[in-house]
GROMACS .gro file of N, CA and C in nm:
model
  390
    1MET      N    1   0.083  -0.118   0.000
    1MET     CA    2   0.000   0.000   0.000
    1MET      C    3   0.088   0.125   0.000
    2LEU      N    4   0.197   0.118   0.075
    2LEU     CA    5   0.288   0.232   0.082
    2LEU      C    6   0.350   0.262  -0.054
    3THR      N    7   0.386   0.158  -0.128
    3THR     CA    8   0.443   0.177  -0.261
    3THR      C    9   0.342   0.247  -0.352
    4ALA      N   10   0.217   0.207  -0.346
    4ALA     CA   11   0.113   0.269  -0.428
    4ALA      C   12   0.100   0.417  -0.396
    5VAL      N   13   0.097   0.451  -0.268
    5VAL     CA   14   0.083   0.591  -0.227
    5VAL      C   15   0.204   0.671  -0.274
    6ARG      N   16   0.324   0.617  -0.257
    6ARG     CA   17   0.446   0.686  -0.300
    6ARG      C   18   0.444   0.711  -0.451
    7ASP      N   19   0.408   0.608  -0.527
    7ASP     CA   20   0.404   0.622  -0.673
    7ASP      C   21   0.304   0.729  -0.715
    8ILE      N   22   0.187   0.726  -0.656
    8ILE     CA   23   0.082   0.822  -0.692
    8ILE      C   24   0.123   0.964  -0.654
    9LEU      N   25   0.183   0.980  -0.536
    9LEU     CA   26   0.225   1.113  -0.492
    9LEU      C   27   0.339   1.169  -0.578
   10SER      N   28   0.416   1.080  -0.639
   10SER     CA   29   0.525   1.126  -0.725
   10SER      C   30   0.484   1.127  -0.873
   11ASP      N   31   0.351   1.137  -0.897
   11ASP     CA   32   0.296   1.147  -1.032
   11ASP      C   33   0.328   1.027  -1.119
   12GLN      N   34   0.339   0.911  -1.058
   12GLN     CA   35   0.358   0.789  -1.134
   12GLN      C   36   0.227   0.711  -1.134
   13ILE      N   37   0.227   0.604  -1.209
   13ILE     CA   38   0.110   0.517  -1.218
   13ILE      C   39   0.140   0.392  -1.139
   14TYR      N   40   0.043   0.349  -1.059
   14TYR     CA   41   0.062   0.225  -0.983
   14TYR      C   42  -0.040   0.121  -1.027
   15VAL      N   43   0.009   0.001  -1.050
   15VAL     CA   44  -0.077  -0.113  -1.079
   15VAL      C   45  -0.030  -0.226  -0.988
   16SER      N   46  -0.125  -0.292  -0.925
   16SER     CA   47  -0.089  -0.400  -0.834
   16SER      C   48  -0.016  -0.511  -0.910
   17ARG      N   49   0.062  -0.585  -0.839
   17ARG     CA   50   0.135  -0.697  -0.899
   17ARG      C   51   0.038  -0.797  -0.959
   18ASP      N   52  -0.074  -0.822  -0.891
   18ASP     CA   53  -0.174  -0.915  -0.939
   18ASP      C   54  -0.229  -0.871  -1.075
   19LEU      N   55  -0.266  -0.744  -1.086
   19LEU     CA   56  -0.319  -0.692  -1.212
   19LEU      C   57  -0.214  -0.696  -1.322
   20ALA      N   58  -0.091  -0.660  -1.289
   20ALA     CA   59   0.017  -0.664  -1.388
   20ALA      C   60   0.039  -0.806  -1.439
   21LEU      N   61   0.036  -0.905  -1.350
   21LEU     CA   62   0.054  -1.044  -1.391
   21LEU      C   63  -0.063  -1.092  -1.477
   22ARG      N   64  -0.187  -1.056  -1.436
   22ARG     CA   65  -0.303  -1.096  -1.516
   22ARG      C   66  -0.298  -1.033  -1.655
   23THR      N   67  -0.256  -0.907  -1.663
   23THR     CA   68  -0.245  -0.838  -1.791
   23THR      C   69  -0.139  -0.905  -1.877
   24PHE      N   70  -0.028  -0.938  -1.817
   24PHE     CA   71   0.079  -1.005  -1.891
   24PHE      C   72   0.034  -1.141  -1.942
   25GLN      N   73  -0.035  -1.218  -1.856
   25GLN     CA   74  -0.085  -1.349  -1.899
   25GLN      C   75  -0.186  -1.335  -2.012
   26LYS      N   76  -0.271  -1.233  -2.003
   26LYS     CA   77  -0.369  -1.209  -2.109
   26LYS      C   78  -0.298  -1.172  -2.238
   27SER      N   79  -0.191  -1.093  -2.227
   27SER     CA   80  -0.119  -1.055  -2.349
   27SER      C   81  -0.054  -1.177  -2.414
   28LEU      N   82  -0.008  -1.272  -2.333
   28LEU     CA   83   0.048  -1.395  -2.390
   28LEU      C   84  -0.059  -1.474  -2.461
   29ALA      N   85  -0.178  -1.486  -2.401
   29ALA     CA   86  -0.289  -1.557  -2.464
   29ALA      C   87  -0.333  -1.486  -2.590
   30THR      N   88  -0.335  -1.354  -2.586
   30THR     CA   89  -0.373  -1.274  -2.702
   30THR      C   90  -0.274  -1.295  -2.815
   31SER      N   91  -0.146  -1.300  -2.779
   31SER     CA   92  -0.042  -1.320  -2.878
   31SER      C   93  -0.062  -1.454  -2.949
   32GLN      N   94  -0.097  -1.558  -2.874
   32GLN     CA   95  -0.121  -1.689  -2.934
   32GLN      C   96  -0.245  -1.686  -3.023
   33ARG      N   97  -0.352  -1.616  -2.980
   33ARG     CA   98  -0.473  -1.604  -3.061
   33ARG      C   99  -0.443  -1.526  -3.189
   34SER      N  100  -0.363  -1.421  -3.177
   34SER     CA  101  -0.329  -1.340  -3.295
   34SER      C  102  -0.254  -1.423  -3.397
   35ARG      N  103  -0.165  -1.506  -3.350
   35ARG     CA  104  -0.087  -1.591  -3.439
   35ARG      C  105  -0.179  -1.689  -3.511
   36ALA      N  106  -0.275  -1.747  -3.437
   36ALA     CA  107  -0.365  -1.845  -3.494
   36ALA      C  108  -0.464  -1.782  -3.591
   37SER      N  109  -0.513  -1.664  -3.560
   37SER     CA  110  -0.617  -1.603  -3.642
   37SER      C  111  -0.561  -1.516  -3.755
   38GLY      N  112  -0.434  -1.487  -3.751
   38GLY     CA  113  -0.375  -1.399  -3.851
   38GLY      C  114  -0.398  -1.252  -3.819
   39ASN      N  115  -0.457  -1.219  -3.705
   39ASN     CA  116  -0.484  -1.082  -3.665
   39ASN      C  117  -0.356  -1.017  -3.614
   40LEU      N  118  -0.312  -0.909  -3.679
   40LEU     CA  119  -0.189  -0.839  -3.644
   40LEU      C  120  -0.070  -0.935  -3.634
   41PRO      N  121  -0.039  -1.007  -3.741
   41PRO     CA  122   0.063  -1.112  -3.734
   41PRO      C  123   0.202  -1.062  -3.697
   42LEU      N  124   0.235  -0.937  -3.727
   42LEU     CA  125   0.369  -0.889  -3.700
   42LEU      C  126   0.393  -0.860  -3.552
   43ILE      N  127   0.287  -0.852  -3.474
   43ILE     CA  128   0.301  -0.830  -3.330
   43ILE      C  129   0.386  -0.941  -3.268
   44ASN      N  130   0.378  -1.060  -3.322
   44ASN     CA  131   0.452  -1.173  -3.267
   44ASN      C  132   0.603  -1.159  -3.284
   45ASP      N  133   0.646  -1.069  -3.369
   45ASP     CA  134   0.788  -1.049  -3.392
   45ASP      C  135   0.854  -0.964  -3.282
   46LEU      N  136   0.773  -0.902  -3.197
   46LEU     CA  137   0.828  -0.815  -3.093
   46LEU      C  138   0.885  -0.898  -2.978
   47SER      N  139   0.997  -0.850  -2.923
   47SER     CA  140   1.052  -0.913  -2.804
   47SER      C  141   0.962  -0.882  -2.685
   48ASP      N  142   0.983  -0.948  -2.573
   48ASP     CA  143   0.902  -0.922  -2.454
   48ASP      C  144   0.912  -0.776  -2.411
   49ARG      N  145   1.031  -0.719  -2.412
   49ARG     CA  146   1.049  -0.579  -2.372
   49ARG      C  147   0.981  -0.486  -2.473
   50GLU      N  148   0.996  -0.515  -2.602
   50GLU     CA  149   0.931  -0.434  -2.704
   50GLU      C  150   0.779  -0.440  -2.689
   51MET      N  151   0.726  -0.558  -2.659
   51MET     CA  152   0.582  -0.573  -2.639
   51MET      C  153   0.536  -0.491  -2.518
   52HIS      N  154   0.616  -0.491  -2.411
   52HIS     CA  155   0.582  -0.413  -2.293
   52HIS      C  156   0.581  -0.264  -2.327
   53VAL      N  157   0.682  -0.218  -2.398
   53VAL     CA  158   0.688  -0.077  -2.438
   53VAL      C  159   0.571  -0.045  -2.530
   54PHE      N  160   0.540  -0.135  -2.623
   54PHE     CA  161   0.427  -0.117  -2.715
   54PHE      C  162   0.296  -0.102  -2.639
   55GLN      N  163   0.275  -0.185  -2.538
   55GLN     CA  164   0.153  -0.176  -2.457
   55GLN      C  165   0.148  -0.047  -2.377
   56LEU      N  166   0.262  -0.002  -2.327
   56LEU     CA  167   0.266   0.124  -2.253
   56LEU      C  168   0.238   0.242  -2.346
   57ILE      N  169   0.288   0.235  -2.468
   57ILE     CA  170   0.257   0.339  -2.567
   57ILE      C  171   0.106   0.341  -2.592
   58GLY      N  172   0.049   0.224  -2.608
   58GLY     CA  173  -0.095   0.212  -2.631
   58GLY      C  174  -0.178   0.254  -2.512
   59SER      N  175  -0.117   0.258  -2.396
   59SER     CA  176  -0.186   0.300  -2.275
   59SER      C  177  -0.178   0.451  -2.255
   60GLY      N  178  -0.113   0.519  -2.347
   60GLY     CA  179  -0.110   0.665  -2.343
   60GLY      C  180   0.014   0.726  -2.282
   61LEU      N  181   0.114   0.646  -2.252
   61LEU     CA  182   0.236   0.700  -2.193
   61LEU      C  183   0.332   0.747  -2.303
   62GLY      N  184   0.404   0.853  -2.274
   62GLY     CA  185   0.505   0.905  -2.365
   62GLY      C  186   0.639   0.840  -2.338
   63THR      N  187   0.735   0.871  -2.421
   63THR     CA  188   0.868   0.811  -2.411
   63THR      C  189   0.932   0.836  -2.274
   64LYS      N  190   0.928   0.960  -2.226
   64LYS     CA  191   0.989   0.992  -2.096
   64LYS      C  192   0.919   0.919  -1.982
   65GLN      N  193   0.786   0.911  -1.989
   65GLN     CA  194   0.710   0.841  -1.884
   65GLN      C  195   0.743   0.692  -1.884
   66ILE      N  196   0.754   0.632  -2.001
   66ILE     CA  197   0.788   0.490  -2.010
   66ILE      C  198   0.928   0.467  -1.956
   67ALA      N  199   1.022   0.552  -1.994
   67ALA     CA  200   1.160   0.539  -1.945
   67ALA      C  201   1.163   0.547  -1.793
   68HIS      N  202   1.091   0.641  -1.737
   68HIS     CA  203   1.087   0.657  -1.591
   68HIS      C  204   1.023   0.535  -1.524
   69ALA      N  205   0.911   0.488  -1.580
   69ALA     CA  206   0.839   0.374  -1.521
   69ALA      C  207   0.922   0.247  -1.526
   70LEU      N  208   1.002   0.229  -1.631
   70LEU     CA  209   1.081   0.107  -1.646
   70LEU      C  210   1.225   0.122  -1.598
   71ASN      N  211   1.257   0.240  -1.544
   71ASN     CA  212   1.394   0.269  -1.499
   71ASN      C  213   1.496   0.247  -1.610
   72LEU      N  214   1.462   0.297  -1.729
   72LEU     CA  215   1.551   0.290  -1.844
   72LEU      C  216   1.574   0.432  -1.895
   73SER      N  217   1.674   0.448  -1.979
   73SER     CA  218   1.700   0.580  -2.035
   73SER      C  219   1.600   0.610  -2.147
   74VAL      N  220   1.582   0.739  -2.173
   74VAL     CA  221   1.494   0.781  -2.282
   74VAL      C  222   1.548   0.726  -2.414
   75LYS      N  223   1.679   0.726  -2.430
   75LYS     CA  224   1.742   0.675  -2.552
   75LYS      C  225   1.708   0.527  -2.573
   76THR      N  226   1.707   0.449  -2.466
   76THR     CA  227   1.672   0.307  -2.476
   76THR      C  228   1.529   0.291  -2.524
   77ILE      N  229   1.438   0.371  -2.470
   77ILE     CA  230   1.297   0.363  -2.511
   77ILE      C  231   1.283   0.407  -2.657
   78GLU      N  232   1.357   0.511  -2.695
   78GLU     CA  233   1.354   0.555  -2.835
   78GLU      C  234   1.402   0.444  -2.928
   79THR      N  235   1.504   0.371  -2.886
   79THR     CA  236   1.555   0.259  -2.965
   79THR      C  237   1.448   0.150  -2.976
   80HIS      N  238   1.380   0.120  -2.864
   80HIS     CA  239   1.272   0.021  -2.868
   80HIS      C  240   1.162   0.066  -2.964
   81ARG      N  241   1.126   0.195  -2.957
   81ARG     CA  242   1.023   0.249  -3.046
   81ARG      C  243   1.062   0.230  -3.193
   82GLU      N  244   1.187   0.260  -3.226
   82GLU     CA  245   1.233   0.245  -3.364
   82GLU      C  246   1.231   0.098  -3.407
   83ASN      N  247   1.273   0.009  -3.317
   83ASN     CA  248   1.270  -0.134  -3.349
   83ASN      C  249   1.127  -0.183  -3.370
   84ILE      N  250   1.034  -0.136  -3.287
   84ILE     CA  251   0.893  -0.174  -3.300
   84ILE      C  252   0.839  -0.123  -3.434
   85LYS      N  253   0.869   0.003  -3.468
   85LYS     CA  254   0.823   0.058  -3.595
   85LYS      C  255   0.877  -0.024  -3.713
   86ARG      N  256   1.003  -0.063  -3.705
   86ARG     CA  257   1.063  -0.142  -3.813
   86ARG      C  258   0.995  -0.278  -3.824
   87LYS      N  259   0.977  -0.346  -3.710
   87LYS     CA  260   0.917  -0.480  -3.711
   87LYS      C  261   0.771  -0.479  -3.754
   88LEU      N  262   0.700  -0.370  -3.727
   88LEU     CA  263   0.559  -0.360  -3.763
   88LEU      C  264   0.539  -0.287  -3.895
   89ALA      N  265   0.649  -0.253  -3.962
   89ALA     CA  266   0.646  -0.185  -4.091
   89ALA      C  267   0.566  -0.055  -4.084
   90LEU      N  268   0.593   0.023  -3.980
   90LEU     CA  269   0.527   0.152  -3.962
   90LEU      C  270   0.622   0.263  -4.003
   91ASP      N  271   0.567   0.370  -4.061
   91ASP     CA  272   0.650   0.478  -4.113
   91ASP      C  273   0.672   0.593  -4.017
   92SER      N  274   0.586   0.606  -3.916
   92SER     CA  275   0.598   0.723  -3.830
   92SER      C  276   0.562   0.690  -3.686
   93GLY      N  277   0.598   0.782  -3.597
   93GLY     CA  278   0.562   0.769  -3.457
   93GLY      C  279   0.411   0.773  -3.438
   94ARG      N  280   0.344   0.852  -3.519
   94ARG     CA  281   0.197   0.861  -3.511
   94ARG      C  282   0.133   0.727  -3.544
   95GLN      N  283   0.183   0.659  -3.648
   95GLN     CA  284   0.131   0.527  -3.682
   95GLN      C  285   0.155   0.428  -3.568
   96LEU      N  286   0.272   0.438  -3.506
   96LEU     CA  287   0.304   0.351  -3.393
   96LEU      C  288   0.204   0.371  -3.280
   97VAL      N  289   0.179   0.496  -3.245
   97VAL     CA  290   0.085   0.526  -3.136
   97VAL      C  291  -0.055   0.476  -3.171
   98GLU      N  292  -0.100   0.502  -3.293
   98GLU     CA  293  -0.233   0.458  -3.334
   98GLU      C  294  -0.245   0.307  -3.329
   99ARG      N  295  -0.144   0.236  -3.377
   99ARG     CA  296  -0.146   0.089  -3.377
   99ARG      C  297  -0.143   0.036  -3.234
  100ALA      N  298  -0.063   0.098  -3.148
  100ALA     CA  299  -0.053   0.054  -3.009
  100ALA      C  300  -0.185   0.076  -2.935
  101ILE      N  301  -0.248   0.192  -2.956
  101ILE     CA  302  -0.376   0.220  -2.892
  101ILE      C  303  -0.481   0.119  -2.939
  102LYS      N  304  -0.484   0.093  -3.068
  102LYS     CA  305  -0.580  -0.004  -3.123
  102LYS      C  306  -0.558  -0.142  -3.061
  103PHE      N  307  -0.432  -0.181  -3.047
  103PHE     CA  308  -0.399  -0.312  -2.988
  103PHE      C  309  -0.449  -0.320  -2.844
  104VAL      N  310  -0.422  -0.216  -2.765
  104VAL     CA  311  -0.465  -0.214  -2.624
  104VAL      C  312  -0.617  -0.216  -2.616
  105GLU      N  313  -0.684  -0.135  -2.698
  105GLU     CA  314  -0.830  -0.131  -2.696
  105GLU      C  315  -0.890  -0.266  -2.730
  106GLU      N  316  -0.836  -0.332  -2.832
  106GLU     CA  317  -0.892  -0.460  -2.878
  106GLU      C  318  -0.862  -0.574  -2.782
  107ASN      N  319  -0.752  -0.566  -2.711
  107ASN     CA  320  -0.708  -0.681  -2.633
  107ASN      C  321  -0.720  -0.667  -2.482
  108PHE      N  322  -0.735  -0.545  -2.432
  108PHE     CA  323  -0.734  -0.527  -2.287
  108PHE      C  324  -0.855  -0.454  -2.231
  109LEU      N  325  -0.934  -0.389  -2.316
  109LEU     CA  326  -1.050  -0.316  -2.266
  109LEU      C  327  -1.176  -0.396  -2.295
  110PRO      N  328  -1.263  -0.412  -2.194
  110PRO     CA  329  -1.389  -0.483  -2.219
  110PRO      C  330  -1.480  -0.397  -2.304
  111PRO      N  331  -1.565  -0.460  -2.388
  111PRO     CA  332  -1.659  -0.380  -2.466
  111PRO      C  333  -1.756  -0.308  -2.374
  112GLN      N  334  -1.791  -0.185  -2.409
  112GLN     CA  335  -1.885  -0.108  -2.330
  112GLN      C  336  -2.026  -0.150  -2.367
  113LYS      N  337  -2.118  -0.141  -2.271
  113LYS     CA  338  -2.257  -0.179  -2.296
  113LYS      C  339  -2.313  -0.096  -2.410
  114GLY      N  340  -2.381  -0.166  -2.503
  114GLY     CA  341  -2.449  -0.098  -2.611
  114GLY      C  342  -2.359  -0.048  -2.722
  115GLN      N  343  -2.229  -0.081  -2.716
  115GLN     CA  344  -2.138  -0.036  -2.820
  115GLN      C  345  -2.056  -0.154  -2.869
  116SER      N  346  -2.031  -0.155  -2.998
  116SER     CA  347  -1.940  -0.254  -3.053
  116SER      C  348  -1.798  -0.208  -3.026
  117ALA      N  349  -1.703  -0.297  -3.044
  117ALA     CA  350  -1.563  -0.260  -3.021
  117ALA      C  351  -1.520  -0.149  -3.115
  118ALA      N  352  -1.575  -0.146  -3.236
  118ALA     CA  353  -1.536  -0.045  -3.334
  118ALA      C  354  -1.595   0.092  -3.302
  119GLY      N  355  -1.709   0.096  -3.230
  119GLY     CA  356  -1.777   0.222  -3.208
  119GLY      C  357  -1.749   0.292  -3.078
  120ARG      N  358  -1.669   0.233  -2.991
  120ARG     CA  359  -1.648   0.297  -2.861
  120ARG      C  360  -1.541   0.406  -2.869
  121LYS      N  361  -1.549   0.498  -2.776
  121LYS     CA  362  -1.452   0.607  -2.770
  121LYS      C  363  -1.318   0.552  -2.727
  122LYS      N  364  -1.212   0.620  -2.767
  122LYS     CA  365  -1.078   0.578  -2.729
  122LYS      C  366  -1.059   0.598  -2.581
  123LYS      N  367  -1.006   0.497  -2.518
  123LYS     CA  368  -0.980   0.502  -2.375
  123LYS      C  369  -0.849   0.427  -2.354
  124VAL      N  370  -0.763   0.480  -2.270
  124VAL     CA  371  -0.634   0.416  -2.247
  124VAL      C  372  -0.628   0.359  -2.106
  125VAL      N  373  -0.549   0.253  -2.094
  125VAL     CA  374  -0.533   0.189  -1.965
  125VAL      C  375  -0.385   0.196  -1.929
  126PRO      N  376  -0.347   0.290  -1.844
  126PRO     CA  377  -0.205   0.299  -1.809
  126PRO      C  378  -0.166   0.193  -1.706
  127PHE      N  379  -0.048   0.139  -1.718
  127PHE     CA  380   0.006   0.050  -1.618
  127PHE      C  381   0.156   0.057  -1.622
  128ARG      N  382   0.219   0.015  -1.517
  128ARG     CA  383   0.365   0.020  -1.511
  128ARG      C  384   0.420  -0.115  -1.472
  129ALA      N  385   0.548  -0.129  -1.485
  129ALA     CA  386   0.612  -0.256  -1.453
  129ALA      C  387   0.594  -0.288  -1.307
  130ALA      N  388   0.571  -0.415  -1.278
  130ALA     CA  389   0.554  -0.457  -1.138
  130ALA      C  390   0.688  -0.492  -1.078
   0.00000   0.00000   0.00000
């Protein structure tokens, strides 16, 4: 509880270890479903760290926030972003953000009542490393 309070007071995001593990397990299951269904096939080419950075991008965090949350340098996160763009055949940072948000929305957010997945407003789910 103390860690959560400290993180929140220092303008960081806190996610319980349990939620982080469930999210990670869901991402692994999603990755297997994506491979089987052909949905976003290039996602499977990302390393575990790249996938984590990709999910954080999709959750609305910027490069500096991701670097701070993962205790990595901004340059390291920028390198991960470039590698992700290359592996996903994306041309710009904007395309990366759009693809990451779409991935998070499709795989981690429950559908809202009365709306299809395609019709709901964009909503991000921030989380940090446990």
